[in-house]
Structure formats: structure tokens, C-alpha cells
């Protein structure tokens, strides 16, 4: 049996106070992907479907919104020695090494990994998506319902309509199939599907 005696006191208190079934999902999921918010969850599911031809649930991959608390979940999974866990997070203007280094004690190559986009492609999901589709701005704009093909204006529109734009991409499999997936999301999918 696994033991969680090595968890920090702060993390123990965090999970004791956490409402809902997140702790149970974290410990029981066959494969786990933690994302920051609902837009990230929808775009991950769209990208997974685009790459694999099915949604993550079909492969027993549990995708959870977890805000920026991925390090706590990594700590729990490290204590349980559970495998196949991907954490996706915004870079917030910092190099991926900063975030990955902060969680370094709990990351294990091939088991538990963190994926962060490059700052040059934007600080959050919206500019990362626009950058990945730089050559298809008008297609992206049409799908998300924006009336602009200017990259900066599109990013601002997407930021102001966070979940709406992501839902439109998730539901529009035909047109959205031509869109490109941001690199860090593609890398997370490659990691999670590999056995």
C-alpha cells in the first residue's frame, strides 16, 4: 500500500479542506491531466480528439480543472508513486523551467510531467492558440465568432470570451480540424497517450 506520510503539512491541510471529489479523482484516475481552467480543459479535449480520433475519456484519461494548484496534486501523486499524470499551466510571462523547477521534487520523467508554453508564444492559452494558428487567423476568428483577423484584437476577444471561444472550437470538429494545437498541449497529449 502507498503511504502519504511524506506530504508537507500545508498540502495535508489543503486536501483536508478541499471540497468535492478531486482528491479521489487524483488518486484513482488511470491517467490524469490537470489544466488551469475550463477553456484549457475544452481545448485539451479538442486537441486530444484531433490527434487521437476520440476524446480522452474513451482512453480512461481524466481531465480536471485544477487552477494553478498543480504542484499540490503533483506532491500527492509523488507520495502515492502514481504514474501518468500531466500538468498543463500558463507560463504567466516566465520561462517553463521556472514552473517545472518549482515542482521538480514531484516530477518524474515518464510518469508525472509538467507542460508549459513558451513565453514567446504568449503568457496564456489565448495568445498560444493564436500563435499556433498564425497562418490561419481568419479560420480561427470565424470559428470563435470574432469579427477581426488582427492577431492582437483576436487575443483580446478570446480573453474577454474565455469559455465561449473554447467551446466553439470543441463543438466545431469539422472546421476546427484545420487548426493547429499549441506545442505544449501537443507535447502533453504525446506524453499521456504513450504507455
JSON list of C-alpha atoms in Angstrom, two decimals, residues 6-144:
[
{"chain": "A", "resi": 6, "resn": "UNK", "atom": "CA", "xyz": [5.77, 12.47, 3.32]},
{"chain": "A", "resi": 7, "resn": "UNK", "atom": "CA", "xyz": [3.29, 15.17, 2.31]},
{"chain": "A", "resi": 8, "resn": "UNK", "atom": "CA", "xyz": [4.02, 18.63, 3.64]},
{"chain": "A", "resi": 9, "resn": "UNK", "atom": "CA", "xyz": [1.71, 19.80, 6.43]},
{"chain": "A", "resi": 10, "resn": "UNK", "atom": "CA", "xyz": [0.39, 22.59, 4.14]},
{"chain": "A", "resi": 11, "resn": "UNK", "atom": "CA", "xyz": [-0.59, 20.05, 1.49]},
{"chain": "A", "resi": 12, "resn": "UNK", "atom": "CA", "xyz": [-2.25, 17.77, 4.06]},
{"chain": "A", "resi": 13, "resn": "UNK", "atom": "CA", "xyz": [-4.30, 20.74, 5.31]},
{"chain": "A", "resi": 14, "resn": "UNK", "atom": "CA", "xyz": [-5.14, 21.72, 1.74]},
{"chain": "A", "resi": 15, "resn": "UNK", "atom": "CA", "xyz": [-6.55, 18.30, 0.87]},
{"chain": "A", "resi": 16, "resn": "UNK", "atom": "CA", "xyz": [-8.42, 18.06, 4.18]},
{"chain": "A", "resi": 17, "resn": "UNK", "atom": "CA", "xyz": [-10.26, 21.28, 3.33]},
{"chain": "A", "resi": 18, "resn": "UNK", "atom": "CA", "xyz": [-10.78, 20.58, -0.37]},
{"chain": "A", "resi": 19, "resn": "UNK", "atom": "CA", "xyz": [-14.46, 20.14, -1.18]},
{"chain": "A", "resi": 20, "resn": "UNK", "atom": "CA", "xyz": [-15.79, 17.67, -3.71]},
{"chain": "A", "resi": 21, "resn": "UNK", "atom": "CA", "xyz": [-14.14, 14.54, -5.03]},
{"chain": "A", "resi": 22, "resn": "UNK", "atom": "CA", "xyz": [-10.95, 15.98, -6.53]},
{"chain": "A", "resi": 23, "resn": "UNK", "atom": "CA", "xyz": [-8.70, 14.05, -4.15]},
{"chain": "A", "resi": 24, "resn": "UNK", "atom": "CA", "xyz": [-10.42, 10.80, -5.04]},
{"chain": "A", "resi": 25, "resn": "UNK", "atom": "CA", "xyz": [-10.19, 11.55, -8.77]},
{"chain": "A", "resi": 26, "resn": "UNK", "atom": "CA", "xyz": [-6.50, 12.36, -8.43]},
{"chain": "A", "resi": 27, "resn": "UNK", "atom": "CA", "xyz": [-5.74, 9.11, -6.63]},
{"chain": "A", "resi": 28, "resn": "UNK", "atom": "CA", "xyz": [-7.94, 6.78, -8.68]},
{"chain": "A", "resi": 29, "resn": "UNK", "atom": "CA", "xyz": [-7.63, 8.07, -12.25]},
{"chain": "A", "resi": 30, "resn": "UNK", "atom": "CA", "xyz": [-5.88, 5.67, -14.61]},
{"chain": "A", "resi": 31, "resn": "UNK", "atom": "CA", "xyz": [-4.26, 8.62, -16.38]},
{"chain": "A", "resi": 32, "resn": "UNK", "atom": "CA", "xyz": [-4.63, 12.20, -15.20]},
{"chain": "A", "resi": 33, "resn": "UNK", "atom": "CA", "xyz": [-4.33, 15.60, -16.87]},
{"chain": "A", "resi": 34, "resn": "UNK", "atom": "CA", "xyz": [-4.61, 18.75, -14.76]},
{"chain": "A", "resi": 35, "resn": "UNK", "atom": "CA", "xyz": [-5.37, 22.03, -16.51]},
{"chain": "A", "resi": 36, "resn": "UNK", "atom": "CA", "xyz": [-5.90, 25.55, -15.16]},
{"chain": "A", "resi": 37, "resn": "UNK", "atom": "CA", "xyz": [-9.46, 26.32, -16.20]},
{"chain": "A", "resi": 38, "resn": "UNK", "atom": "CA", "xyz": [-12.49, 25.40, -18.32]},
{"chain": "A", "resi": 39, "resn": "UNK", "atom": "CA", "xyz": [-11.03, 26.85, -21.54]},
{"chain": "A", "resi": 40, "resn": "UNK", "atom": "CA", "xyz": [-7.88, 24.79, -21.09]},
{"chain": "A", "resi": 41, "resn": "UNK", "atom": "CA", "xyz": [-9.97, 21.67, -20.42]},
{"chain": "A", "resi": 42, "resn": "UNK", "atom": "CA", "xyz": [-12.07, 22.15, -23.57]},
{"chain": "A", "resi": 43, "resn": "UNK", "atom": "CA", "xyz": [-9.05, 22.90, -25.77]},
{"chain": "A", "resi": 44, "resn": "UNK", "atom": "CA", "xyz": [-7.18, 19.89, -24.38]},
{"chain": "A", "resi": 45, "resn": "UNK", "atom": "CA", "xyz": [-10.18, 17.65, -25.16]},
{"chain": "A", "resi": 46, "resn": "UNK", "atom": "CA", "xyz": [-10.48, 19.13, -28.67]},
{"chain": "A", "resi": 47, "resn": "UNK", "atom": "CA", "xyz": [-6.75, 18.67, -29.28]},
{"chain": "A", "resi": 48, "resn": "UNK", "atom": "CA", "xyz": [-6.84, 15.11, -27.94]},
{"chain": "A", "resi": 49, "resn": "UNK", "atom": "CA", "xyz": [-9.75, 14.29, -30.27]},
{"chain": "A", "resi": 50, "resn": "UNK", "atom": "CA", "xyz": [-7.93, 15.93, -33.18]},
{"chain": "A", "resi": 51, "resn": "UNK", "atom": "CA", "xyz": [-4.79, 13.90, -32.50]},
{"chain": "A", "resi": 52, "resn": "UNK", "atom": "CA", "xyz": [-6.29, 10.56, -31.41]},
{"chain": "A", "resi": 53, "resn": "UNK", "atom": "CA", "xyz": [-9.72, 10.48, -33.10]},
{"chain": "A", "resi": 54, "resn": "UNK", "atom": "CA", "xyz": [-11.53, 10.12, -29.76]},
{"chain": "A", "resi": 55, "resn": "UNK", "atom": "CA", "xyz": [-11.98, 12.07, -26.55]},
{"chain": "A", "resi": 56, "resn": "UNK", "atom": "CA", "xyz": [-9.73, 11.48, -23.51]},
{"chain": "A", "resi": 57, "resn": "UNK", "atom": "CA", "xyz": [-12.50, 9.78, -21.54]},
{"chain": "A", "resi": 58, "resn": "UNK", "atom": "CA", "xyz": [-12.52, 6.97, -24.12]},
{"chain": "A", "resi": 59, "resn": "UNK", "atom": "CA", "xyz": [-8.93, 6.19, -23.11]},
{"chain": "A", "resi": 60, "resn": "UNK", "atom": "CA", "xyz": [-9.58, 6.49, -19.36]},
{"chain": "A", "resi": 61, "resn": "UNK", "atom": "CA", "xyz": [-7.82, 9.86, -19.22]},
{"chain": "A", "resi": 62, "resn": "UNK", "atom": "CA", "xyz": [-9.38, 12.07, -16.55]},
{"chain": "A", "resi": 63, "resn": "UNK", "atom": "CA", "xyz": [-9.01, 15.77, -17.39]},
{"chain": "A", "resi": 64, "resn": "UNK", "atom": "CA", "xyz": [-9.51, 18.03, -14.37]},
{"chain": "A", "resi": 65, "resn": "UNK", "atom": "CA", "xyz": [-9.56, 21.78, -13.93]},
{"chain": "A", "resi": 66, "resn": "UNK", "atom": "CA", "xyz": [-7.17, 22.50, -11.11]},
{"chain": "A", "resi": 67, "resn": "UNK", "atom": "CA", "xyz": [-6.23, 26.14, -11.37]},
{"chain": "A", "resi": 68, "resn": "UNK", "atom": "CA", "xyz": [-2.59, 26.78, -10.54]},
{"chain": "A", "resi": 69, "resn": "UNK", "atom": "CA", "xyz": [-2.57, 24.18, -7.75]},
{"chain": "A", "resi": 70, "resn": "UNK", "atom": "CA", "xyz": [-0.95, 21.51, -9.92]},
{"chain": "A", "resi": 71, "resn": "UNK", "atom": "CA", "xyz": [2.09, 21.39, -7.65]},
{"chain": "A", "resi": 72, "resn": "UNK", "atom": "CA", "xyz": [-0.06, 20.18, -4.73]},
{"chain": "A", "resi": 73, "resn": "UNK", "atom": "CA", "xyz": [-1.57, 17.44, -6.86]},
{"chain": "A", "resi": 74, "resn": "UNK", "atom": "CA", "xyz": [1.93, 16.51, -8.07]},
{"chain": "A", "resi": 75, "resn": "UNK", "atom": "CA", "xyz": [3.03, 16.25, -4.45]},
{"chain": "A", "resi": 76, "resn": "UNK", "atom": "CA", "xyz": [0.14, 13.91, -3.63]},
{"chain": "A", "resi": 77, "resn": "UNK", "atom": "CA", "xyz": [0.80, 11.78, -6.72]},
{"chain": "A", "resi": 78, "resn": "UNK", "atom": "CA", "xyz": [4.51, 11.67, -5.88]},
{"chain": "A", "resi": 79, "resn": "UNK", "atom": "CA", "xyz": [3.70, 10.41, -2.36]},
{"chain": "A", "resi": 80, "resn": "UNK", "atom": "CA", "xyz": [1.43, 7.75, -3.87]},
{"chain": "A", "resi": 81, "resn": "UNK", "atom": "CA", "xyz": [4.02, 6.97, -6.58]},
{"chain": "A", "resi": 82, "resn": "UNK", "atom": "CA", "xyz": [1.25, 7.13, -9.16]},
{"chain": "A", "resi": 83, "resn": "UNK", "atom": "CA", "xyz": [2.13, 7.41, -12.80]},
{"chain": "A", "resi": 84, "resn": "UNK", "atom": "CA", "xyz": [0.87, 9.03, -15.99]},
{"chain": "A", "resi": 85, "resn": "UNK", "atom": "CA", "xyz": [0.00, 12.48, -14.85]},
{"chain": "A", "resi": 86, "resn": "UNK", "atom": "CA", "xyz": [0.37, 15.63, -16.92]},
{"chain": "A", "resi": 87, "resn": "UNK", "atom": "CA", "xyz": [0.02, 19.15, -15.54]},
{"chain": "A", "resi": 88, "resn": "UNK", "atom": "CA", "xyz": [-0.56, 21.98, -18.03]},
{"chain": "A", "resi": 89, "resn": "UNK", "atom": "CA", "xyz": [-0.20, 25.57, -16.95]},
{"chain": "A", "resi": 90, "resn": "UNK", "atom": "CA", "xyz": [0.16, 29.07, -18.35]},
{"chain": "A", "resi": 91, "resn": "UNK", "atom": "CA", "xyz": [3.68, 30.45, -18.26]},
{"chain": "A", "resi": 92, "resn": "UNK", "atom": "CA", "xyz": [2.48, 33.82, -16.89]},
{"chain": "A", "resi": 93, "resn": "UNK", "atom": "CA", "xyz": [5.44, 35.50, -18.61]},
{"chain": "A", "resi": 94, "resn": "UNK", "atom": "CA", "xyz": [8.07, 33.23, -17.06]},
{"chain": "A", "resi": 95, "resn": "UNK", "atom": "CA", "xyz": [10.16, 30.54, -18.70]},
{"chain": "A", "resi": 96, "resn": "UNK", "atom": "CA", "xyz": [8.78, 26.97, -18.40]},
{"chain": "A", "resi": 97, "resn": "UNK", "atom": "CA", "xyz": [11.90, 25.99, -16.40]},
{"chain": "A", "resi": 98, "resn": "UNK", "atom": "CA", "xyz": [10.73, 28.24, -13.55]},
{"chain": "A", "resi": 99, "resn": "UNK", "atom": "CA", "xyz": [7.42, 26.40, -13.10]},
{"chain": "A", "resi": 100, "resn": "UNK", "atom": "CA", "xyz": [8.86, 22.96, -13.78]},
{"chain": "A", "resi": 101, "resn": "UNK", "atom": "CA", "xyz": [11.71, 23.69, -11.37]},
{"chain": "A", "resi": 102, "resn": "UNK", "atom": "CA", "xyz": [9.28, 24.79, -8.64]},
{"chain": "A", "resi": 103, "resn": "UNK", "atom": "CA", "xyz": [7.59, 21.37, -8.86]},
{"chain": "A", "resi": 104, "resn": "UNK", "atom": "CA", "xyz": [10.81, 19.48, -9.61]},
{"chain": "A", "resi": 105, "resn": "UNK", "atom": "CA", "xyz": [10.75, 17.37, -6.44]},
{"chain": "A", "resi": 106, "resn": "UNK", "atom": "CA", "xyz": [7.47, 15.80, -7.53]},
{"chain": "A", "resi": 107, "resn": "UNK", "atom": "CA", "xyz": [8.08, 15.37, -11.25]},
{"chain": "A", "resi": 108, "resn": "UNK", "atom": "CA", "xyz": [9.29, 12.04, -12.58]},
{"chain": "A", "resi": 109, "resn": "UNK", "atom": "CA", "xyz": [10.17, 11.70, -16.27]},
{"chain": "A", "resi": 110, "resn": "UNK", "atom": "CA", "xyz": [7.73, 9.38, -18.00]},
{"chain": "A", "resi": 111, "resn": "UNK", "atom": "CA", "xyz": [5.35, 9.33, -15.00]},
{"chain": "A", "resi": 112, "resn": "UNK", "atom": "CA", "xyz": [4.50, 12.84, -13.81]},
{"chain": "A", "resi": 113, "resn": "UNK", "atom": "CA", "xyz": [5.39, 15.79, -16.01]},
{"chain": "A", "resi": 114, "resn": "UNK", "atom": "CA", "xyz": [4.50, 19.47, -16.35]},
{"chain": "A", "resi": 115, "resn": "UNK", "atom": "CA", "xyz": [3.91, 21.19, -19.69]},
{"chain": "A", "resi": 116, "resn": "UNK", "atom": "CA", "xyz": [4.19, 24.96, -20.07]},
{"chain": "A", "resi": 117, "resn": "UNK", "atom": "CA", "xyz": [4.09, 27.05, -23.26]},
{"chain": "A", "resi": 118, "resn": "UNK", "atom": "CA", "xyz": [7.00, 29.26, -24.26]},
{"chain": "A", "resi": 119, "resn": "UNK", "atom": "CA", "xyz": [6.67, 32.93, -23.24]},
{"chain": "A", "resi": 120, "resn": "UNK", "atom": "CA", "xyz": [7.50, 33.99, -26.81]},
{"chain": "A", "resi": 121, "resn": "UNK", "atom": "CA", "xyz": [4.14, 32.48, -27.85]},
{"chain": "A", "resi": 122, "resn": "UNK", "atom": "CA", "xyz": [2.18, 34.33, -25.17]},
{"chain": "A", "resi": 123, "resn": "UNK", "atom": "CA", "xyz": [1.54, 34.16, -21.43]},
{"chain": "A", "resi": 124, "resn": "UNK", "atom": "CA", "xyz": [-1.80, 32.33, -21.51]},
{"chain": "A", "resi": 125, "resn": "UNK", "atom": "CA", "xyz": [-3.81, 29.91, -23.65]},
{"chain": "A", "resi": 126, "resn": "UNK", "atom": "CA", "xyz": [-5.35, 32.59, -25.88]},
{"chain": "A", "resi": 127, "resn": "UNK", "atom": "CA", "xyz": [-2.14, 34.01, -27.38]},
{"chain": "A", "resi": 128, "resn": "UNK", "atom": "CA", "xyz": [-0.68, 30.49, -27.50]},
{"chain": "A", "resi": 129, "resn": "UNK", "atom": "CA", "xyz": [-3.66, 29.41, -29.64]},
{"chain": "A", "resi": 130, "resn": "UNK", "atom": "CA", "xyz": [-3.41, 32.47, -31.88]},
{"chain": "A", "resi": 131, "resn": "UNK", "atom": "CA", "xyz": [0.35, 31.98, -32.30]},
{"chain": "A", "resi": 132, "resn": "UNK", "atom": "CA", "xyz": [-0.12, 28.30, -33.21]},
{"chain": "A", "resi": 133, "resn": "UNK", "atom": "CA", "xyz": [-2.61, 29.37, -35.88]},
{"chain": "A", "resi": 134, "resn": "UNK", "atom": "CA", "xyz": [-0.78, 32.44, -37.16]},
{"chain": "A", "resi": 135, "resn": "UNK", "atom": "CA", "xyz": [-1.25, 31.27, -40.76]},
{"chain": "A", "resi": 136, "resn": "UNK", "atom": "CA", "xyz": [-4.96, 30.54, -40.19]},
{"chain": "A", "resi": 137, "resn": "UNK", "atom": "CA", "xyz": [-6.06, 33.62, -38.24]},
{"chain": "A", "resi": 138, "resn": "UNK", "atom": "CA", "xyz": [-9.19, 34.12, -40.35]},
{"chain": "A", "resi": 139, "resn": "UNK", "atom": "CA", "xyz": [-10.27, 30.49, -39.83]},
{"chain": "A", "resi": 140, "resn": "UNK", "atom": "CA", "xyz": [-9.69, 30.74, -36.08]},
{"chain": "A", "resi": 141, "resn": "UNK", "atom": "CA", "xyz": [-11.53, 34.07, -35.98]},
{"chain": "A", "resi": 142, "resn": "UNK", "atom": "CA", "xyz": [-14.52, 32.63, -37.89]},
{"chain": "A", "resi": 143, "resn": "UNK", "atom": "CA", "xyz": [-14.76, 29.57, -35.65]},
{"chain": "A", "resi": 144, "resn": "UNK", "atom": "CA", "xyz": [-14.64, 31.53, -32.39]}
]
